[in-house]
Amino acid sequence: AQSVTQPDIHITVSEGASLELRCNYSYGATPYLFWYVQSPGQGLQLLLKYFSGDTLVQGIKGFEAEFKRSQSSFNLRKPSVHWSDAAEYFCAVRNYGQNFVFGPGTRLSVLP
Amino acid sequence: EAQVTQNPRYLITVTGKKLTVTCSQNMNHEYMSWYRQDPGLGLRQIYYSMNVEVTDKGDVPEGYKVSRKEKRNFPLILESPSPNQTSLYFCASSLRDRAPYEQYFGPGTRLTVT
């Protein structure tokens, strides 16, 4: 069965600092990979996705993620965090015909 | 505007009183799904549907029912709610046959069962 781990439950960074959120998945083949963001009291918004091609993908709000097959990872990065980035971030995987599996989430706090 | 809508957004009910949470999408998506979100557990899939009249269990289906009689609607039914079903529920939809199948989420329904 597919599984997704996000090792960091909570991360705090200062505004303007760089950010990397970790995501590892367990699956036999290359799955489709996603990062979603959930602001407090809101629904989920898609940040970016990977399904083939260039392993470095760009998303909205200045985020990017890199797929590393050898490490089964899909880490999310941002070079300079803004206070409005404080939210919960979810990594998710899916293959056609399979369940959509989410990680437990990483809560990001941003210090002024 | 392309969207997934859920109703109600907030619901407080008592144990055993049947309830239905509606979900509707206007994007002609084949795939629809229900999730519950609990602190520290992320989103867990309850049921999903690949098309009309086709539904399947997700990871946590116990205590829930669904139906898919129309392509746009996918209601979640709790026939006898219990306090452990207090949670935040999300409906989502996506294309079924076109990668990468990213899902579009509704705004959520916060359910409290007392």
Coordinates of C-alpha atoms in Angstrom, one line a residue:
Chain A
A1 CA 0.0 0.0 0.0
Q2 CA 1.1 3.5 -0.7
S3 CA 2.2 5.7 2.2
V4 CA 3.4 9.2 2.7
T5 CA 5.6 10.5 5.5
Q6 CA 6.3 14.1 6.4
P7 CA 8.9 13.9 9.1
D8 CA 8.4 17.4 10.4
I9 CA 5.2 18.0 12.3
H10 CA 5.9 21.7 12.9
I11 CA 8.5 24.0 11.5
T12 CA 9.2 27.6 12.5
V13 CA 11.2 29.9 10.2
S14 CA 11.8 33.6 10.2
E15 CA 10.3 35.8 7.5
G16 CA 12.7 36.0 4.6
A17 CA 14.5 32.7 5.4
S18 CA 14.5 29.8 3.1
L19 CA 12.2 26.8 3.6
E20 CA 12.3 23.1 2.9
L21 CA 9.5 20.7 3.8
R22 CA 10.2 17.1 3.5
C23 CA 8.1 14.4 1.9
N24 CA 8.9 10.7 1.4
Y25 CA 6.6 8.2 -0.2
S26 CA 6.4 4.4 -0.4
Y27 CA 5.3 3.1 -3.7
G28 CA 6.6 0.6 -6.3
A29 CA 6.5 2.8 -9.3
T30 CA 6.7 6.5 -9.8
P31 CA 3.4 7.9 -8.5
Y32 CA 1.8 11.2 -9.2
L33 CA 3.0 13.7 -6.5
F34 CA 1.3 16.8 -5.2
W35 CA 1.8 19.4 -2.6
Y36 CA -1.3 21.2 -1.1
V37 CA -1.5 24.1 1.3
Q38 CA -4.3 24.7 3.8
S39 CA -4.5 28.1 5.4
P40 CA -6.2 28.3 8.8
G41 CA -9.9 27.7 8.5
Q42 CA -9.7 27.1 4.7
G43 CA -9.8 24.3 2.3
L44 CA -6.9 22.8 0.4
Q45 CA -5.2 24.6 -2.5
L46 CA -2.9 22.8 -4.9
L47 CA 0.6 24.3 -4.9
L48 CA 2.2 22.1 -7.5
K49 CA 2.3 18.6 -9.0
Y50 CA 4.7 16.2 -10.7
F51 CA 3.9 13.3 -13.0
S52 CA 6.7 13.2 -15.6
G53 CA 9.5 15.1 -17.2
D54 CA 11.6 17.7 -15.4
T55 CA 12.1 16.6 -11.8
L56 CA 12.1 20.2 -10.6
V57 CA 8.6 21.6 -10.7
Q58 CA 7.5 25.1 -10.2
G59 CA 4.3 26.0 -8.4
I60 CA 2.3 28.9 -7.3
K61 CA 3.3 31.5 -4.6
G62 CA 7.0 31.0 -5.4
F63 CA 7.2 27.4 -4.3
E64 CA 9.1 24.6 -6.1
A65 CA 9.6 20.9 -5.4
E66 CA 12.1 18.4 -6.6
F67 CA 11.3 14.7 -7.3
K68 CA 14.2 12.4 -6.4
R69 CA 13.4 8.9 -7.4
S70 CA 16.5 7.4 -5.7
Q71 CA 15.3 8.8 -2.4
S72 CA 11.6 8.4 -2.9
S73 CA 11.3 12.1 -2.0
F74 CA 9.4 15.1 -3.2
N75 CA 10.6 18.0 -1.0
L76 CA 9.0 21.4 -1.2
R77 CA 11.1 24.5 -1.1
K78 CA 10.8 28.3 -1.1
P79 CA 13.8 30.6 -1.2
S80 CA 12.3 33.4 0.9
V81 CA 9.3 32.8 3.2
H82 CA 6.6 35.4 3.7
W83 CA 4.3 35.8 6.7
S84 CA 1.4 34.8 4.6
D85 CA 3.0 31.4 4.0
A86 CA 2.1 30.3 7.5
A87 CA -0.2 27.3 7.0
E88 CA -0.3 23.6 7.0
Y89 CA 1.3 21.8 4.0
F90 CA 0.3 18.3 2.8
C91 CA 2.2 16.0 0.5
A92 CA 0.1 13.5 -1.4
V93 CA 0.5 10.7 -3.9
R94 CA -1.7 8.9 -6.3
N95 CA -1.7 6.4 -9.1
Y96 CA -4.4 5.8 -11.6
G97 CA -7.1 3.7 -10.1
Q98 CA -5.7 4.0 -6.6
N99 CA -6.5 5.9 -3.5
F100 CA -5.2 9.4 -3.1
V101 CA -2.9 9.2 0.0
F102 CA -2.0 12.2 2.0
G103 CA 0.8 12.7 4.5
P104 CA 0.0 13.8 8.0
G105 CA 1.0 17.4 7.2
T106 CA 3.6 19.9 8.3
R107 CA 2.5 23.1 10.1
L108 CA 4.6 26.1 9.2
S109 CA 4.9 29.1 11.5
V110 CA 6.6 32.3 10.3
L111 CA 8.3 34.6 12.8
P112 CA 8.3 38.4 11.9
Chain B
E1 CA -16.5 29.5 -11.8
A2 CA -15.2 26.0 -11.5
Q3 CA -15.8 24.7 -8.0
V4 CA -16.7 22.0 -5.5
T5 CA -19.4 23.0 -3.1
Q6 CA -20.4 21.3 0.2
N7 CA -23.4 21.8 2.4
P8 CA -23.7 22.4 5.2
R9 CA -20.4 24.1 6.2
Y10 CA -21.1 23.5 9.9
L11 CA -23.2 20.9 11.5
I12 CA -23.8 20.0 15.2
T13 CA -25.9 16.9 15.7
V14 CA -26.6 14.2 18.3
T15 CA -25.6 10.6 18.3
G16 CA -27.7 8.4 16.1
K17 CA -29.5 11.1 14.1
K18 CA -29.0 10.4 10.4
L19 CA -27.4 13.2 8.4
T20 CA -26.3 13.8 4.8
V21 CA -23.6 16.2 3.7
T22 CA -23.9 17.1 0.1
C23 CA -21.2 17.6 -2.4
S24 CA -21.5 19.0 -5.9
Q25 CA -18.9 19.9 -8.7
N26 CA -19.4 21.7 -11.9
M27 CA -16.3 20.6 -13.7
N28 CA -17.7 17.4 -15.2
H29 CA -15.2 15.3 -13.3
E30 CA -15.6 11.6 -13.2
Y31 CA -13.7 11.0 -10.0
M32 CA -15.1 12.2 -6.6
S33 CA -13.9 11.5 -3.1
W34 CA -14.6 12.2 0.6
Y35 CA -12.0 12.7 3.2
R36 CA -11.9 13.4 6.9
Q37 CA -9.3 15.5 8.5
D38 CA -8.2 15.0 12.1
P39 CA -5.3 16.6 13.9
G40 CA -2.0 14.8 13.4
L41 CA -3.5 12.3 10.9
G42 CA -3.8 14.5 7.8
L43 CA -6.6 13.6 5.4
R44 CA -7.9 10.1 5.2
Q45 CA -10.0 8.9 2.4
I46 CA -13.5 7.6 3.3
Y47 CA -15.0 6.7 -0.1
Y48 CA -14.3 7.5 -3.7
S49 CA -16.2 7.1 -6.9
M50 CA -14.7 6.6 -10.4
N51 CA -17.9 7.4 -12.2
V52 CA -21.7 7.3 -11.8
E53 CA -22.9 4.2 -9.9
V54 CA -19.3 3.2 -9.2
T55 CA -18.1 3.7 -5.6
D56 CA -15.3 2.1 -3.5
K57 CA -14.1 2.2 0.0
G58 CA -11.2 4.3 1.0
D59 CA -9.1 3.8 4.1
V60 CA -11.8 4.7 6.8
P61 CA -15.2 3.7 5.4
E62 CA -16.8 2.4 8.6
G63 CA -19.9 4.3 9.6
Y64 CA -20.3 6.1 6.3
K65 CA -22.3 5.5 3.1
V66 CA -22.1 7.3 -0.3
S67 CA -24.0 7.2 -3.5
R68 CA -23.3 8.5 -7.0
K69 CA -26.5 8.7 -9.0
E70 CA -25.4 11.8 -10.9
K71 CA -22.0 12.8 -12.2
R72 CA -22.0 16.1 -10.4
N73 CA -23.2 15.0 -6.9
F74 CA -21.6 12.7 -4.3
P75 CA -23.4 12.9 -1.0
L76 CA -21.9 11.5 2.2
I77 CA -24.4 9.8 4.5
L78 CA -24.0 9.1 8.2
E79 CA -26.8 6.8 9.1
S80 CA -26.1 6.7 12.8
P81 CA -23.4 9.3 13.7
S82 CA -21.2 8.7 16.7
P83 CA -18.9 11.2 18.6
N84 CA -15.8 9.6 16.9
Q85 CA -17.1 10.9 13.6
T86 CA -16.6 14.5 14.8
S87 CA -14.2 15.8 12.3
L88 CA -13.6 18.1 9.3
Y89 CA -14.9 16.6 6.1
F90 CA -13.7 17.5 2.6
C91 CA -15.2 16.5 -0.8
A92 CA -12.9 16.5 -3.8
S93 CA -13.1 15.9 -7.5
S94 CA -10.8 15.3 -10.4
L95 CA -10.6 14.0 -13.9
R96 CA -10.3 10.3 -14.1
D97 CA -8.5 9.6 -17.3
R98 CA -6.1 12.5 -17.6
A99 CA -2.9 12.6 -15.6
P100 CA -1.9 13.8 -13.2
Y101 CA -5.4 13.7 -11.6
E102 CA -5.0 16.6 -9.2
Q103 CA -8.0 17.0 -7.0
Y104 CA -10.0 20.1 -6.4
F105 CA -11.4 20.4 -2.9
G106 CA -14.5 21.8 -1.5
P107 CA -14.4 24.3 1.5
G108 CA -15.0 21.6 4.1
T109 CA -17.8 20.7 6.5
R110 CA -17.1 20.8 10.2
L111 CA -19.2 18.2 11.9
T112 CA -19.7 17.8 15.7
V113 CA -21.5 14.8 17.1
T114 CA -22.5 15.1 20.7

